[in-house]
Coordinates of C-alpha atoms in Angstrom, one line a residue:
M503 CA 0.0 0.0 0.2
I504 CA 2.6 2.4 0.4
E505 CA 4.5 1.3 -2.3
S506 CA 1.2 2.5 -4.4
F507 CA 0.9 6.2 -2.8
A508 CA 4.9 6.8 -2.6
Y509 CA 5.4 5.9 -6.7
P510 CA 2.9 8.3 -7.8
N511 CA 4.2 11.1 -5.5
Q512 CA 7.6 10.4 -6.5
L513 CA 6.4 10.6 -10.2
Y514 CA 5.1 13.8 -9.6
M515 CA 7.8 15.4 -7.9
H516 CA 10.1 14.2 -10.6
Q517 CA 7.9 16.2 -13.0
T518 CA 7.5 19.3 -11.2
I519 CA 11.1 19.7 -10.4
S520 CA 12.7 18.7 -14.0
S521 CA 9.9 20.5 -16.4
G522 CA 11.3 24.4 -15.8
P523 CA 14.2 25.8 -16.9
F524 CA 16.3 26.8 -13.6
E525 CA 17.8 29.9 -14.8
N526 CA 14.4 31.9 -14.1
V527 CA 14.5 30.2 -10.4
L528 CA 14.4 33.3 -8.6
V529 CA 12.7 35.7 -10.6
S530 CA 8.8 34.6 -11.5
P531 CA 7.5 35.4 -14.7
G532 CA 4.7 37.1 -13.6
Y533 CA 6.8 39.5 -11.6
I534 CA 9.2 42.3 -13.3
G535 CA 11.1 43.9 -11.0
T536 CA 11.5 47.6 -11.3
R537 CA 14.0 50.2 -10.1
S538 CA 12.6 52.3 -7.8
R539 CA 12.6 55.9 -8.5
A540 CA 12.7 58.6 -5.6
N541 CA 10.0 61.5 -5.9
R542 CA 11.5 64.9 -7.5
L543 CA 10.3 66.5 -4.5
K544 CA 11.9 64.1 -2.3
K545 CA 15.1 64.3 -3.6
F546 CA 14.9 68.3 -3.6
L547 CA 14.0 68.3 0.2
S548 CA 17.0 65.9 0.7
W549 CA 19.1 67.9 -1.2
C550 CA 18.1 70.8 1.2
D551 CA 18.6 68.8 4.1
G552 CA 22.2 68.6 3.0
Q553 CA 22.8 71.8 2.6
E554 CA 23.1 72.5 6.5
K555 CA 26.9 73.6 6.2
N556 CA 25.8 75.8 3.6
R557 CA 23.7 77.6 6.0
L558 CA 25.0 81.2 5.8
L559 CA 25.6 81.1 2.2
W560 CA 21.9 80.7 1.9
L561 CA 21.0 83.4 4.7
G562 CA 23.1 85.7 2.6
I563 CA 21.2 84.7 -0.7
G564 CA 17.8 84.9 1.2
I565 CA 18.4 88.2 2.7
M566 CA 20.9 90.3 0.4
G567 CA 20.0 88.3 -3.0
H568 CA 16.5 87.6 -2.6
I569 CA 14.6 90.2 -0.3
G570 CA 17.3 92.9 -1.5
M571 CA 17.3 92.4 -5.3
V572 CA 14.6 90.3 -6.6
L573 CA 12.0 92.1 -4.3
P574 CA 12.6 95.5 -5.0
L575 CA 12.7 94.5 -9.1
T576 CA 9.6 93.2 -8.5
L577 CA 8.0 96.2 -7.0
L578 CA 9.4 98.2 -9.3
A579 CA 7.8 96.2 -11.8
V580 CA 4.1 96.7 -10.0
L581 CA 4.9 100.6 -9.7
F582 CA 5.5 101.2 -13.3
L583 CA 4.4 98.4 -15.8
A584 CA 1.3 97.2 -13.6
N585 CA -0.2 100.9 -12.7
N586 CA 0.5 100.3 -8.8
N587 CA -1.8 97.3 -8.8
F588 CA -2.5 96.8 -5.3
A589 CA -3.6 92.9 -5.4
L590 CA -0.2 92.6 -6.7
W591 CA 1.6 94.4 -4.1
V592 CA -0.4 92.4 -1.7
L593 CA 0.7 89.1 -3.5
V594 CA 4.2 90.2 -3.5
L595 CA 4.8 90.8 -0.1
C596 CA 2.7 88.0 1.1
A597 CA 4.9 85.8 -0.8
N598 CA 8.3 87.5 0.4
V599 CA 7.2 88.3 4.3
P600 CA 8.1 84.6 5.2
V601 CA 11.5 84.5 3.3
L602 CA 12.6 87.5 5.4
A603 CA 11.0 86.0 8.6
L604 CA 12.3 82.1 8.5
N605 CA 15.8 83.8 7.4
L606 CA 15.7 86.0 10.5
A607 CA 14.3 83.3 12.4
A608 CA 17.7 81.6 11.4
Q609 CA 16.0 78.4 10.5
P610 CA 17.5 75.7 9.0
P611 CA 17.7 75.5 5.1
K612 CA 15.4 72.7 4.7
V613 CA 12.4 75.2 5.7
T614 CA 14.1 78.2 3.8
I615 CA 15.1 77.1 0.6
P616 CA 11.5 75.8 -0.6
V617 CA 9.8 78.9 0.9
M618 CA 12.5 81.3 -1.1
L619 CA 12.3 79.1 -4.2
T620 CA 8.3 79.4 -4.1
S621 CA 8.6 83.0 -3.2
L622 CA 11.3 83.2 -6.5
I623 CA 8.7 81.6 -8.8
V624 CA 5.6 83.7 -7.5
N625 CA 8.1 86.8 -8.2
I626 CA 8.7 86.0 -11.7
V627 CA 5.0 85.2 -12.1
V628 CA 3.9 88.9 -11.1
I629 CA 6.6 90.6 -13.2
I630 CA 5.1 88.9 -16.3
V631 CA 1.8 89.4 -15.2
S632 CA 3.1 93.6 -14.8
F633 CA 4.4 93.3 -18.1
V634 CA 1.3 91.8 -19.7
T635 CA -0.5 94.2 -18.0
F636 CA 1.7 97.1 -19.8
L637 CA 1.4 95.5 -22.9
I638 CA -2.4 95.7 -23.0

């Protein structure tokens, strides 16, 4: 009785083991491995976190470069090109006050760099809107 039970199982195991190719044992044919890619936002934030050693540089760029140069240029564009539009004044000031506040509060570059980049984008958009308003 044992022989009649064991022999078919041996045949089944022999067929199971010897039927497939062995080079793809570790990789299932239904699964295709893909390399995980980091999100661009995560890469940017990790880069910002690595800028801690250049903290003084980013403080200087934030105050002198951004508040000292970009903000006056944007406000002059609003003043002369957009007919001194009050809504654009409020938008520019609301976008740039956090840059000044975060730099004066000595926050780490992981916090200040994204705020500075957002403020720079807002300033560029306001300058473009002012120029378009001037042309219309």
